[in-house]
Structures are given as structure tokens and as C-alpha cells.
Amino acid sequence: MAQHDHQLHKGESLKEAARERLTHQGEQWTDMRAAVFEALAGFDKPASAYDIAEEVSKAQGRRVAANSVYRILDLFVAANLARRVESANAYVANEHPACLHDCIFLICDSCGQAVHIDDDRLTSGVRDAAKSAGFSAPRPVIQVRGTCGDCEPNG
Ligand SMILES: [Zn+2]
Ligand SMILES: [Zn+2]
Ligand SMILES: [Zn+2]
């Protein structure tokens, strides 16, 4: 991560970075996509398409189907705006839409919180190990499940 200007975005700056990234890829930042991203980024833990559809419905005062949210989330994942947390069947906004990393998520089984870290040295080791097993993993997401510091009774 030392070779580039690695930036983590939050709030308005995250929305702006996401919009920039998506439009850069020739996709439109429609009101619906903006609303889905805003809802996704507002969650402090991985959110399902249903959670997001509910938030967007509330914000827009009309029913938004989870199916249309799914399609937008797929687009976000492909465009590096979001990552899918398989084990939780949920999504998180990618805090670094402008750069590609194999994100690592530390997922708390007790409260559902996901801590996001990037360690390219570690993840390239995982890629190499996969490769030497004849396995191609173009964009692995590594998930570590356990208990977060807040939930661990003795710290
Ligand atoms: Zn980076
Ligand atoms: Zn990351
Ligand atoms: Zn926890």
C-alpha cells in the first residue's frame, strides 16, 4: 500500500469518491444509485439488500424493491464501490473506491460489526498460495470471524 496515495473516505467525501469512480467507468450516477449508495454507506455493519431497500423506501417515501437494489449492489461490487461479505450475505460500502485491494473483514459473530483492513502483503500471499494450488482468485475478499473488542468480556 506504500506505492500509492491510499485514501479512506467517509461521509460526503465517500459519496463523492464513489460517484467519481462510477462515472469514470462510463456508468451513470442516477438518483436511485445515489440513494442506494447513501443508504449502504449509512450502515455501520454489513447490510443486506433488504435492509438497504427498506432504508431507501423510507427516504424516498415509496416502495423500492429489493430486486432493483440487488442489481445496483452488483454493479457497485463490480465497480469497486462496495464489497460483498459472503458469510453475512451482506454488503459494505468500499471506503477506497479509487483503489483496488483484496479487502480483509474482521466480522464479529456477536454484534455483526465488520472491521475493514487492507494488507496487500498478506493478501498477495493468499493469492500466491491459491495460484500455486492451480486456483485463480481474481479478487478475493478475506473474512475472519470471531469476537470484536467491544463484545469480548475481558477486552
Ligand atoms: Zn489503496
Ligand atoms: Zn479494503
Ligand atoms: Zn462485536
Short mmCIF file of C-alpha atoms and ligand atoms in Angstrom, two decimals:
data_model
loop_
_atom_site.label_atom_id
_atom_site.label_comp_id
_atom_site.label_asym_id
_atom_site.label_seq_id
_atom_site.Cartn_x
_atom_site.Cartn_y
_atom_site.Cartn_z
CA MET A 1 0.00 0.00 0.00
CA ALA A 2 3.02 2.27 0.15
CA GLN A 3 3.20 2.75 -3.62
CA HIS A 4 0.06 4.79 -3.97
CA ASP A 5 -1.96 7.52 -2.39
CA HIS A 6 -4.22 5.30 -0.33
CA GLN A 7 -7.23 7.19 0.92
CA LEU A 8 -10.11 6.09 3.05
CA HIS A 9 -13.23 8.18 2.59
CA LYS A 10 -16.14 8.85 4.90
CA GLY A 11 -19.45 10.68 4.63
CA GLU A 12 -19.74 13.24 1.84
CA SER A 13 -16.22 12.58 0.62
CA LEU A 14 -17.01 8.87 0.28
CA LYS A 15 -20.12 9.63 -1.78
CA GLU A 16 -18.12 11.98 -3.97
CA ALA A 17 -15.35 9.40 -4.48
CA ALA A 18 -17.93 6.73 -5.33
CA ARG A 19 -19.67 8.99 -7.83
CA GLU A 20 -16.37 9.87 -9.44
CA ARG A 21 -15.34 6.24 -9.72
CA LEU A 22 -18.64 5.10 -11.22
CA THR A 23 -18.91 7.89 -13.78
CA HIS A 24 -15.26 7.34 -14.67
CA GLN A 25 -16.26 3.84 -15.70
CA GLY A 26 -18.89 5.22 -18.06
CA GLU A 27 -21.79 4.44 -15.73
CA GLN A 28 -24.35 6.99 -14.68
CA TRP A 29 -24.73 8.15 -11.10
CA THR A 30 -28.52 8.10 -11.15
CA ASP A 31 -30.68 9.32 -8.26
CA MET A 32 -31.55 5.71 -7.46
CA ARG A 33 -27.90 4.63 -7.43
CA ALA A 34 -27.03 7.63 -5.27
CA ALA A 35 -29.84 6.73 -2.87
CA VAL A 36 -28.70 3.10 -2.63
CA PHE A 37 -25.10 4.14 -2.03
CA GLU A 38 -26.14 6.65 0.61
CA ALA A 39 -28.19 4.00 2.42
CA LEU A 40 -25.39 1.44 2.16
CA ALA A 41 -22.79 3.88 3.47
CA GLY A 42 -25.09 4.80 6.35
CA PHE A 43 -24.98 1.33 7.87
CA ASP A 44 -22.30 0.69 10.46
CA LYS A 45 -22.34 -3.04 9.76
CA PRO A 46 -22.83 -5.17 6.64
CA ALA A 47 -26.32 -4.60 5.24
CA SER A 48 -28.46 -6.94 3.16
CA ALA A 49 -30.26 -5.82 0.01
CA TYR A 50 -33.47 -5.95 2.07
CA ASP A 51 -32.06 -3.66 4.77
CA ILE A 52 -30.99 -1.22 2.08
CA ALA A 53 -34.29 -1.41 0.18
CA GLU A 54 -36.06 -0.56 3.42
CA GLU A 55 -33.83 2.46 4.07
CA VAL A 56 -34.25 3.75 0.53
CA SER A 57 -38.02 3.21 0.70
CA LYS A 58 -38.14 5.23 3.91
CA ALA A 59 -36.00 8.03 2.49
CA GLN A 60 -37.98 8.25 -0.74
CA GLY A 61 -41.43 7.67 0.68
CA ARG A 62 -42.16 4.91 -1.83
CA ARG A 63 -41.65 1.16 -2.01
CA VAL A 64 -38.32 0.19 -3.53
CA ALA A 65 -37.98 -3.50 -4.40
CA ALA A 66 -35.02 -5.46 -3.03
CA ASN A 67 -34.51 -6.81 -6.55
CA SER A 68 -33.64 -3.44 -8.00
CA VAL A 69 -31.34 -2.83 -5.03
CA TYR A 70 -29.61 -6.15 -5.75
CA ARG A 71 -28.86 -5.11 -9.31
CA ILE A 72 -27.36 -1.84 -8.18
CA LEU A 73 -25.30 -3.57 -5.47
CA ASP A 74 -23.92 -5.98 -8.10
CA LEU A 75 -22.90 -3.01 -10.19
CA PHE A 76 -21.29 -1.38 -7.14
CA VAL A 77 -19.32 -4.55 -6.37
CA ALA A 78 -18.12 -4.79 -9.99
CA ALA A 79 -17.15 -1.10 -9.94
CA ASN A 80 -15.26 -1.31 -6.60
CA LEU A 81 -17.84 0.84 -4.77
CA ALA A 82 -18.91 -1.95 -2.46
CA ARG A 83 -17.72 -5.31 -1.23
CA ARG A 84 -19.82 -8.35 -0.61
CA VAL A 85 -19.40 -10.04 2.77
CA GLU A 86 -20.35 -13.58 1.80
CA SER A 87 -20.59 -15.06 5.24
CA ALA A 88 -23.14 -12.42 6.24
CA ASN A 89 -24.84 -12.36 2.83
CA ALA A 90 -24.49 -8.61 3.05
CA TYR A 91 -22.68 -5.63 1.61
CA VAL A 92 -20.48 -2.82 2.86
CA ALA A 93 -19.56 0.41 1.14
CA ASN A 94 -15.95 0.32 -0.02
CA GLU A 95 -14.10 3.17 1.70
CA HIS A 96 -11.47 3.27 -1.04
CA PRO A 97 -13.42 3.26 -4.32
CA ALA A 98 -10.45 4.67 -6.20
CA CYS A 99 -8.03 1.84 -5.44
CA LEU A 100 -8.26 -1.91 -5.65
CA HIS A 101 -7.38 -4.07 -2.68
CA ASP A 102 -8.31 -7.53 -1.58
CA CYS A 103 -10.11 -6.28 1.49
CA ILE A 104 -9.97 -8.13 4.77
CA PHE A 105 -13.03 -8.03 7.01
CA LEU A 106 -12.98 -8.94 10.68
CA ILE A 107 -16.54 -9.93 11.42
CA CYS A 108 -17.91 -10.14 14.93
CA ASP A 109 -20.24 -13.11 15.38
CA SER A 110 -21.78 -11.44 18.39
CA CYS A 111 -22.72 -7.93 17.17
CA GLY A 112 -22.30 -8.30 13.40
CA GLN A 113 -19.83 -5.43 13.13
CA ALA A 114 -17.28 -5.73 10.31
CA VAL A 115 -13.90 -4.08 10.67
CA HIS A 116 -12.23 -3.43 7.32
CA ILE A 117 -8.47 -3.61 6.94
CA ASP A 118 -6.16 -3.70 3.93
CA ASP A 119 -2.88 -5.54 3.93
CA ASP A 120 -1.63 -6.17 0.41
CA ARG A 121 1.39 -8.09 1.63
CA LEU A 122 -0.84 -10.58 3.35
CA THR A 123 -3.46 -10.83 0.61
CA SER A 124 -0.90 -11.25 -2.14
CA GLY A 125 0.41 -14.19 -0.12
CA VAL A 126 -3.09 -15.65 -0.24
CA ARG A 127 -3.26 -15.08 -4.00
CA ASP A 128 0.13 -16.74 -4.46
CA ALA A 129 -0.88 -19.72 -2.35
CA ALA A 130 -4.10 -20.06 -4.36
CA LYS A 131 -2.16 -19.77 -7.60
CA SER A 132 0.30 -22.49 -6.69
CA ALA A 133 -2.70 -24.71 -5.94
CA GLY A 134 -3.83 -24.04 -9.51
CA PHE A 135 -6.61 -21.80 -8.28
CA SER A 136 -7.38 -18.41 -9.73
CA ALA A 137 -8.84 -15.90 -7.29
CA PRO A 138 -9.11 -12.61 -9.14
CA ARG A 139 -10.50 -10.56 -6.25
CA PRO A 140 -10.59 -12.48 -3.03
CA VAL A 141 -12.32 -10.99 -0.01
CA ILE A 142 -10.88 -12.44 3.16
CA GLN A 143 -13.15 -12.82 6.14
CA VAL A 144 -12.10 -13.54 9.66
CA ARG A 145 -14.87 -14.38 12.08
CA GLY A 146 -14.63 -14.04 15.80
CA THR A 147 -15.42 -11.56 18.56
CA CYS A 148 -14.72 -7.83 18.40
CA GLY A 149 -13.08 -5.81 21.16
CA ASP A 150 -16.45 -4.35 22.23
CA CYS A 151 -18.03 -7.77 22.70
CA GLU A 152 -15.06 -9.56 24.28
CA PRO A 153 -15.89 -9.50 28.01
CA ASN A 154 -12.31 -9.08 29.20
CA GLY A 155 -11.04 -6.90 26.38
ZN ZN B 1 -5.18 1.89 -1.74
ZN ZN B 2 -10.13 -2.54 1.56
ZN ZN B 3 -18.94 -7.34 18.49
#
